[in-house]
XYZ file of C-alpha atoms in Angstrom:
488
model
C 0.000 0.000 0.000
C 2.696 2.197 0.926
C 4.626 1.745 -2.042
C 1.924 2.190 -4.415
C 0.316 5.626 -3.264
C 4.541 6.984 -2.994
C 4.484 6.046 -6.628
C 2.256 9.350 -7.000
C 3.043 11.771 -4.284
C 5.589 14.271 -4.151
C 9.331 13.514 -2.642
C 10.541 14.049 -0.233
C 12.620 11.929 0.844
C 32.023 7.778 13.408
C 33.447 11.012 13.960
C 34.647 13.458 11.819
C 38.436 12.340 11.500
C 36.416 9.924 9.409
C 35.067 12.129 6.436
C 38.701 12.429 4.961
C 38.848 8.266 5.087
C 35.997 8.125 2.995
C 37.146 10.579 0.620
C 40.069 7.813 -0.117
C 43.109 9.036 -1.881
C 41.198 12.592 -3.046
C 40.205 14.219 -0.330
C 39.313 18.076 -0.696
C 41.606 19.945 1.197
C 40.158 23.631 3.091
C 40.938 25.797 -0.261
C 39.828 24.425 -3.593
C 42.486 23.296 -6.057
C 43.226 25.042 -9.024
C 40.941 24.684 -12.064
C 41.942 23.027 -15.350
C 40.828 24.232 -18.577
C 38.659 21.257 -18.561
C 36.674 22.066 -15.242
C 33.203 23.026 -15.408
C 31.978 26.273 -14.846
C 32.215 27.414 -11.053
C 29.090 28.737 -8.970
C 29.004 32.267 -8.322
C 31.243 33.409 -5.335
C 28.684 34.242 -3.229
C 26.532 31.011 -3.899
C 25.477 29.361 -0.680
C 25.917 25.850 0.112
C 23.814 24.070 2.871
C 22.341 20.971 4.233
C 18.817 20.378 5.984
C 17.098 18.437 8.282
C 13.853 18.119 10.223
C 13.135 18.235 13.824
C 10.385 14.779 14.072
C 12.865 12.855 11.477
C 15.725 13.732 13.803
C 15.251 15.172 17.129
C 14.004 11.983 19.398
C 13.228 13.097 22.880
C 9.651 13.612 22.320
C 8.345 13.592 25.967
C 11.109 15.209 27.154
C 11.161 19.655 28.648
C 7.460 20.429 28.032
C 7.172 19.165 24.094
C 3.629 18.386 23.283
C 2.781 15.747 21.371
C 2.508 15.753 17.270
C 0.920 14.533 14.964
C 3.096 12.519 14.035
C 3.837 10.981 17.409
C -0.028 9.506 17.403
C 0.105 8.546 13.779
C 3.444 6.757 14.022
C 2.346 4.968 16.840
C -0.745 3.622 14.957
C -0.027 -0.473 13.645
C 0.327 -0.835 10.442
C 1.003 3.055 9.401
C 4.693 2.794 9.679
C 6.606 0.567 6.866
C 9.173 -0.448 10.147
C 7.095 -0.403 12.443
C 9.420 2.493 13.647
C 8.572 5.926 15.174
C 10.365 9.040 15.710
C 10.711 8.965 19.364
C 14.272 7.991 19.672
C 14.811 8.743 15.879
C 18.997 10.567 15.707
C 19.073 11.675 19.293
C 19.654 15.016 17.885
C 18.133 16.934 20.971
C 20.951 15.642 23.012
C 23.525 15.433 20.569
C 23.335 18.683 18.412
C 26.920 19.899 19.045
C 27.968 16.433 17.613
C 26.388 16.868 14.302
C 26.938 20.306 14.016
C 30.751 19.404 14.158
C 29.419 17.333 11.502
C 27.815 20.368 9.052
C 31.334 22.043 9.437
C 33.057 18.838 8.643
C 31.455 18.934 5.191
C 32.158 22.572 4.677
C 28.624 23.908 4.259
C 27.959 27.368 5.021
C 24.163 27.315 6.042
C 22.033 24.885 7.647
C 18.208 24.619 7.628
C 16.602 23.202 9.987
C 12.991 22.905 11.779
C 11.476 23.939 14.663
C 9.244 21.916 16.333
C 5.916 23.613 16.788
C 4.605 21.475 19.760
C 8.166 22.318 21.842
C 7.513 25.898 21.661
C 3.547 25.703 22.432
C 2.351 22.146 23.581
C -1.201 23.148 23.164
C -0.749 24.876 19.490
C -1.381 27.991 20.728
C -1.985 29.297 24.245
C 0.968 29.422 26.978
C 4.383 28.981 25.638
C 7.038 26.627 27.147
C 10.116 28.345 27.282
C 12.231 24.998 27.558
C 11.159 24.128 23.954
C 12.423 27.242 22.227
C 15.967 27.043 24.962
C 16.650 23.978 22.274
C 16.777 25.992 19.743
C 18.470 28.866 21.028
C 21.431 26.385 21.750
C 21.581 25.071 18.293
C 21.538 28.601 16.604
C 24.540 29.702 19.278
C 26.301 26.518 18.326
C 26.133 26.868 14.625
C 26.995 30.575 14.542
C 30.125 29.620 16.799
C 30.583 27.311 13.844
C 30.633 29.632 10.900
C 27.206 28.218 9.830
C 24.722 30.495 9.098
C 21.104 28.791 10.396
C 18.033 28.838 8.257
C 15.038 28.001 10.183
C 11.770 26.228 9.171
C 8.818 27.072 10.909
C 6.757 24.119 9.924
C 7.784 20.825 8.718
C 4.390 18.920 9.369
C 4.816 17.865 12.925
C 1.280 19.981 14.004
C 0.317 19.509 17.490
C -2.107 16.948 18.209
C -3.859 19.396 20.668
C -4.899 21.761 17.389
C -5.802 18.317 15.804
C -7.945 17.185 18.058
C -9.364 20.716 18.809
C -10.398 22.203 15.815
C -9.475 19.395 13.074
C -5.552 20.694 12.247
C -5.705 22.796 8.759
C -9.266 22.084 8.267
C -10.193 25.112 10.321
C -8.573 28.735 9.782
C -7.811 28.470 13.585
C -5.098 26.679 13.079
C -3.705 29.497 10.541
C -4.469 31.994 13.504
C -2.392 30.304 15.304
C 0.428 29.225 13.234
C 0.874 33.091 12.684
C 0.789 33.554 16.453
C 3.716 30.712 16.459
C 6.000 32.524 13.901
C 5.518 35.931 15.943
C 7.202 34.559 18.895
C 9.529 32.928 17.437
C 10.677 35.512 15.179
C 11.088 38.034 18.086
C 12.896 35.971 20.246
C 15.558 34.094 17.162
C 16.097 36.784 14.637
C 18.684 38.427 16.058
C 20.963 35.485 14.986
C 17.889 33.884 12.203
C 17.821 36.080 9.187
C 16.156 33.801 7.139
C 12.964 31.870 7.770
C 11.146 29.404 5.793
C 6.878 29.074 7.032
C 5.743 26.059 5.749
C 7.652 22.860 3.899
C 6.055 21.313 0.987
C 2.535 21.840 1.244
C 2.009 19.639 -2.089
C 3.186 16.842 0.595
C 1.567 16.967 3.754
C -1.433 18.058 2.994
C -2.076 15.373 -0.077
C -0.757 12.741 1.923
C -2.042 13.156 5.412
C -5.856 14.967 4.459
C -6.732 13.437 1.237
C -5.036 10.185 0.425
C -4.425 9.073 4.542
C -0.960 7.538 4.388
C 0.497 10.684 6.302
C -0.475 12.218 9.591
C -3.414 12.674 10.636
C -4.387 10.122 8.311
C -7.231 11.532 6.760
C -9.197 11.398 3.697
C -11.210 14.041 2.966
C -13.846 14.725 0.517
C -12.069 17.015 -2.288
C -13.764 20.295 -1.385
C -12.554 19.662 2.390
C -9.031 19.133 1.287
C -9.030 22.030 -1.295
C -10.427 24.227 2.064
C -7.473 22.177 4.534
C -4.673 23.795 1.770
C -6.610 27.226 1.618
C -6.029 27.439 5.041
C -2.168 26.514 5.054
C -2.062 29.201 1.965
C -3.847 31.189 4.716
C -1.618 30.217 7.488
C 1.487 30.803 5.645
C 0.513 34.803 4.899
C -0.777 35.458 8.260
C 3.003 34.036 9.203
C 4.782 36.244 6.927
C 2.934 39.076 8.043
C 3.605 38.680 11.575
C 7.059 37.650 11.214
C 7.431 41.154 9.630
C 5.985 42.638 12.525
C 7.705 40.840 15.192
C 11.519 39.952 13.558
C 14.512 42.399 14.067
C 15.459 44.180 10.520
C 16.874 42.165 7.974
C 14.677 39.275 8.440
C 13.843 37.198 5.271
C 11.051 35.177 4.578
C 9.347 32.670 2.017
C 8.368 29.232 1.617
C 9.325 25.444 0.965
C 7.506 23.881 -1.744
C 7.618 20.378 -3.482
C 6.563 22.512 -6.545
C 4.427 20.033 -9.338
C 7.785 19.686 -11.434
C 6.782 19.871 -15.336
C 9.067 19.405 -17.812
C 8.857 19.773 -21.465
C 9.682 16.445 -23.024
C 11.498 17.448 -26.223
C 12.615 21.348 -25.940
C 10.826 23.304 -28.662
C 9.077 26.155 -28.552
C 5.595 24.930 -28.249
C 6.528 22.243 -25.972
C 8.237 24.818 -23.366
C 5.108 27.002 -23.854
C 3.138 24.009 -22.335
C 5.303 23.484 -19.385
C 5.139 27.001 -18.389
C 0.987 26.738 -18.703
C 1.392 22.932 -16.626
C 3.627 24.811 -14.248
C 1.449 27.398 -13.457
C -2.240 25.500 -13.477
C -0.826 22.208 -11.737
C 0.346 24.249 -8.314
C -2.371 26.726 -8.644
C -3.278 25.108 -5.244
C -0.439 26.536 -3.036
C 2.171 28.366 -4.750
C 0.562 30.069 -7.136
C -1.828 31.561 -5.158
C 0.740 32.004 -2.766
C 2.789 33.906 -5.743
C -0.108 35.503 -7.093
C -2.515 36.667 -4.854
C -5.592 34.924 -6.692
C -6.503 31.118 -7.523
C -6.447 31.018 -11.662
C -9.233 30.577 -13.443
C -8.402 26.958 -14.480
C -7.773 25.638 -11.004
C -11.098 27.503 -9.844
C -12.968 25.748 -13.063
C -11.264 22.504 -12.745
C -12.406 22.484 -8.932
C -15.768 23.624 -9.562
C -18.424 23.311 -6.922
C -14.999 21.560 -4.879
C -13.004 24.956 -4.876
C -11.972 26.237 -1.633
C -14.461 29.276 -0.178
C -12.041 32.928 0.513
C -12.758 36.161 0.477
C -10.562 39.188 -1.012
C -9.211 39.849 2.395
C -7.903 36.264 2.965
C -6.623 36.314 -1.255
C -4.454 39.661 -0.148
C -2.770 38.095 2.826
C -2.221 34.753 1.064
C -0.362 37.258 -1.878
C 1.626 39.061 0.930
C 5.213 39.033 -0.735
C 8.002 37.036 -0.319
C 11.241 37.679 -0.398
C 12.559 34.106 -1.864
C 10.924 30.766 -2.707
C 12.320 27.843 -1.850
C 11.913 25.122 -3.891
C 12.337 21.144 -3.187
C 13.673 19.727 -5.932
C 13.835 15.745 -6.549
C 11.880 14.077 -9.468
C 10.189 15.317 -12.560
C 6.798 15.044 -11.612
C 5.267 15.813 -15.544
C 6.688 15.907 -18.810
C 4.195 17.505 -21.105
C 3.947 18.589 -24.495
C 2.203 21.077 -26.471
C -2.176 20.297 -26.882
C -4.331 22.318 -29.233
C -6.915 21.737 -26.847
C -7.361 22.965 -22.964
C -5.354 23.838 -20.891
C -2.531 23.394 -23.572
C -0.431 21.197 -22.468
C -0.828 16.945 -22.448
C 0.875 15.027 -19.762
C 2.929 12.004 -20.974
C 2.437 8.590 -19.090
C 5.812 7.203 -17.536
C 7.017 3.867 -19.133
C 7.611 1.019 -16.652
C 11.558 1.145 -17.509
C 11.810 4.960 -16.638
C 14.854 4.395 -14.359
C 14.422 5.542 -10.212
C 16.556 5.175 -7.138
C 16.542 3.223 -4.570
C 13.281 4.839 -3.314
C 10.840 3.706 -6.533
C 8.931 6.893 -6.991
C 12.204 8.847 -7.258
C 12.427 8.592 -10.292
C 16.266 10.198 -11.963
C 15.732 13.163 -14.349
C 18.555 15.956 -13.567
C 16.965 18.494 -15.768
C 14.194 18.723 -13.505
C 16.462 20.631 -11.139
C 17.140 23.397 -14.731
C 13.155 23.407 -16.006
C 11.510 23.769 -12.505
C 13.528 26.972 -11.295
C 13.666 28.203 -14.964
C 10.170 27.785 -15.028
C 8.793 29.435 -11.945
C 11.162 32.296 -12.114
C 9.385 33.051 -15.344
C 6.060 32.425 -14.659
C 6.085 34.263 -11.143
C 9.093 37.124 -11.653
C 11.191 35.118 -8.467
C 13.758 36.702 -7.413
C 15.192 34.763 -5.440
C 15.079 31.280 -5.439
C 16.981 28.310 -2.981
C 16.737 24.690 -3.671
C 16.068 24.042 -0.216
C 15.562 20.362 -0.810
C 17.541 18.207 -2.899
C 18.824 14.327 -2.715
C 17.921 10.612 -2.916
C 18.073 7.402 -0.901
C 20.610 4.533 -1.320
C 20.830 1.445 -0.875
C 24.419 2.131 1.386
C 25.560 -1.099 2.551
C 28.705 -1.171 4.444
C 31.722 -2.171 2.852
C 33.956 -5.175 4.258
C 36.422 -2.000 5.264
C 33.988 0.282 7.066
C 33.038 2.660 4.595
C 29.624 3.316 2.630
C 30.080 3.759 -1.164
C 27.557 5.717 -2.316
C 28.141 5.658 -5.863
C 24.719 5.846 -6.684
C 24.130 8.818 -4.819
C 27.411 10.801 -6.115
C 25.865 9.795 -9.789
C 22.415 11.605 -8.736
C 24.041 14.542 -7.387
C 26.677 15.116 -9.503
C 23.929 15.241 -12.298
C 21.820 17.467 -10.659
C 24.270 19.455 -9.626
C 25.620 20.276 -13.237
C 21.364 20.772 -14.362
C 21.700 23.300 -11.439
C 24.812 24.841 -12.734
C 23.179 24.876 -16.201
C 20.353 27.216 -14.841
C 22.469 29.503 -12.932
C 24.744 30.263 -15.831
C 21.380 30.957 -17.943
C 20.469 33.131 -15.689
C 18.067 31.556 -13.603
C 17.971 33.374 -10.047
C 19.345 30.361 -7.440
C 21.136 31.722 -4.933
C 21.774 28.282 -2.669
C 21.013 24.348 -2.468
C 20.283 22.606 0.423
C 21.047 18.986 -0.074
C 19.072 16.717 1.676
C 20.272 15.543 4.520
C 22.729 15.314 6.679
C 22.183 12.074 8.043
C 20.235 8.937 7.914
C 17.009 9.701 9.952
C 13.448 9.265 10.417
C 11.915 8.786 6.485
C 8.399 9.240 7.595
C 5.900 6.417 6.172
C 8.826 4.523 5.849
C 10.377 4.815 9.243
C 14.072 4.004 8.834
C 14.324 1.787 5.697
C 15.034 4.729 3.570
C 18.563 6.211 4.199
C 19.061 9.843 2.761
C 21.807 11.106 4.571
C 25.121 11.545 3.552
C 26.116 10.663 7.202
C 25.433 7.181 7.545
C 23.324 6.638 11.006
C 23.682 3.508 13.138
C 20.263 3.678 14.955
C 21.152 1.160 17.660
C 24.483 3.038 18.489
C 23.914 6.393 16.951
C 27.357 6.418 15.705
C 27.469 8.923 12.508
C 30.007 7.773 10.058
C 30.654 9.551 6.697
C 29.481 7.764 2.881
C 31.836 8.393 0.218
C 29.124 11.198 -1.176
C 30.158 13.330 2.045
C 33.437 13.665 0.699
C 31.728 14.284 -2.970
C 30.160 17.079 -1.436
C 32.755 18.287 0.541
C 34.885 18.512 -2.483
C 32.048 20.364 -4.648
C 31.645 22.932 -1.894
C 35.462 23.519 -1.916
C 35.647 23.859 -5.659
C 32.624 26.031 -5.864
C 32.184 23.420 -9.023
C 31.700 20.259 -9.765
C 34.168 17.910 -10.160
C 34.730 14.615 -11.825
């Protein structure tokens, strides 16, 4: 069951002496080596490179200084909803061992870090009385990454909800819960930005609300009637510009702020004219949902038509503060989700089936098309006059057995990247506005729905021990990050 309904949803997805042992006999060294006529093109100086994580996939120590439960805690604690069996209450032991894997960020040379903050640490109850032990947490990692050199990018939410706003008012099926997200992001913007410049609201809407409200195979496990689930993402639209706007009142000057999305990915199949014409309609129409509206400041006509009696109820008021600007857009990047070509009829554009060959990782509905990573950003920098965009999600799973000598070669994970990586480069040198990647993640951790069968990390995890020992792609990326290109 699991397998088939991941098919169609959106991805996701030792010490440090050790990271130049898996490197083997070409390990990057702290300035970049020269460049050979041969090299690819570098990044631009200033472009930032990062890694990301998640608080539930990593954190653990869910009953532990006043943390509420989640969502997720009740839903991964139902039989039969986890692939393992697994839950995230132990999950990386990252609450008590956050200095450890930040020496572990600066060990791969990354500048930024994005991580989340766990909505039912800083209020329990959703909303309400504060607990002042949940947001100490993160005050501790921000200290320790600054005294780092890492600059920390904070998410807001990455779909552990509290259970208390789940059980009170139905989660995102009820604006309350966008009231009091945005009362969430005040506090936490006045008491972090003086060291958090940059925050992200919400994390791939396409995702969470799909998954857990209409299909069931996410927290809370529900599956809602269409116009109920169209009204649940109206109200994380909703939720997200009440955010922005109160972030804006409540953060110290200087403060950035945007979103995460798993944006519908289209791609044109061959590259004419018509053909790229299509994908920028496909692009537009299929996340009229969330980001465009988001973007735009209105629902398009063709999303309102195609939803018909099912589209979400708004009013002009709610449509302006959904359209409040951003200042970036962070987009997750991992799988073409379309390719299309050009349709005389409506809405212009024809979505190709996917042959049964079309080759995937390790996790099946990851399926490998670098260009993804050029056409998506291309695309929604044109359609929606960006800015400023981050890949703020980007990797894939692996199979990563150990090696009879220790080490985890991830040669299948240095092929994805290093092809994605050069799409990415492609973009940039076109023009297209990215100004950082994110590469998904760090380390092995919690893969939701699939508990810890899915490793993403470039830290391989030992669950039992916790011991964090490098994969050969840590080195890869290491060694990109010290080039500022991408090397062989």
């Amino acid at each position: 069951m699991l397998a088939k309904f991941s098919r169609r949803g959106f991805a996701k997805l030792a010490g440090v002496a050790a990271l130049g042992a898996a490197a083997g006999a070409r390990g990057a060294e702290n300035d970049a080596p020269a460049m050979d006529r041969h090299a690819p093109a570098p990044f631009p100086k200033e472009f930032l490179w990062g890694t990301a994580t998640s608080s539930y996939q990593i954190e653990g120590a869910v009953n532990e200084d006043g943390r509420g439960k989640s969502i997720w805690d009740i839903f991964s604690h139902t039989p039969g909803k986890i692939e393992d069996g697994s839950t995230g209450d132990r999950a990386n032991e990252h609450y008590h061992r956050y200095k450890e894997d930040v020496a572990l960020i600066k060990a791969l040379g990354v500048k930024a870090y994005r991580f989340s903050i766990a909505w039912p640490r800083v209020f329990p109850e959703g909303s309400g009385q504060p607990n002042p032990k949940g947001l100490d947490f993160y005050n501790r990692l921000v200290d320790e990454l600054l005294a780092n050199g890492i600059t920390p990018y904070a998410t807001l939410y990455h779909w552990d909800l509290p259970q208390a706003l789940q059980d009170r008012v139905g989660g995102w099926q009820s604006s309350d819960t966008s009231k009091a997200f945005a009362d969430y992001a005040a506090y936490v913007a006045a008491r972090l930005t003086d060291r958090v410049k940059t925050i992200f609201t919400v994390n791939e809407v396409g995702r969470f609300v799909n998954f857990g409200y209409g299909w069931g195979i996410d927290a809370p496990g529900l599956k809602l009637p269409t116009a109920q689930l169209n009204q649940a993402r109206h109200h994380v639209a909703l939720g997200h510009g009440l955010a922005v706007q109160a972030i804006r009142a409540s953060a110290r000057a200087g403060t950035r702020v945007g979103a995460a999305e798993n944006i519908a990915a289209c791609v044109p199949a061959i590259a004419t004219p018509d053909n790229i014409r299509a994908a920028e309609i496909a692009t537009r129409e299929l996340n009229a949902g969330f980001l465009g509206v988001v973007l735009e400041g209105k629902y398009t006509d063709g999303f309102l038509a195609y939803a018909g009696a099912d589209a979400p109820k708004f009013t002009p008021e709610e449509l302006k503060i959904i359209g409040t600007p951003n200042d970036f857009v962070g987009l997750n990047i991992y799988a073409p989700q379309f390719y299309v070509t050009a349709s005389e009829r409506a809405p212009g554009f024809h979505v190709l089936p996917f042959p049964g060959s079309f080759p995937h990782m390790n996790s099946e509905w990851l399926r490998i098309g670098p260009e993804v990573i050029y056409w998506a950003p291309r695309l929604a920098a044109k359609i929606w006059n960006i800015q400023n965009i981050y890949i703020s999600e980007n990797g894939t799973s692996s199979e990563d057995k150990i090696a009879a000598d220790g080490q985890v070669y991830d040669l299948d994970r240095i092929m994805f990247l290093r092809n994605y990586l050069t799409q990415m480069q492609r973009a940039i040198a076109e023009g297209v506005p990215i100004r950082g990647y994110f590469l998904w993640s760090l380390m092995d951790n919690f893969e939701w729905i699939f508990g810890y069968g899915k490793r993403f990390g470039v830290y391989r995890v030992d669950f039992e021990t916790q011991a964090r020992v490098p994969k050969l792609s840590a080195a890869f990326y290491r060694d990109v990050i010290a080039r500022n290109a991408i090397g062989a």
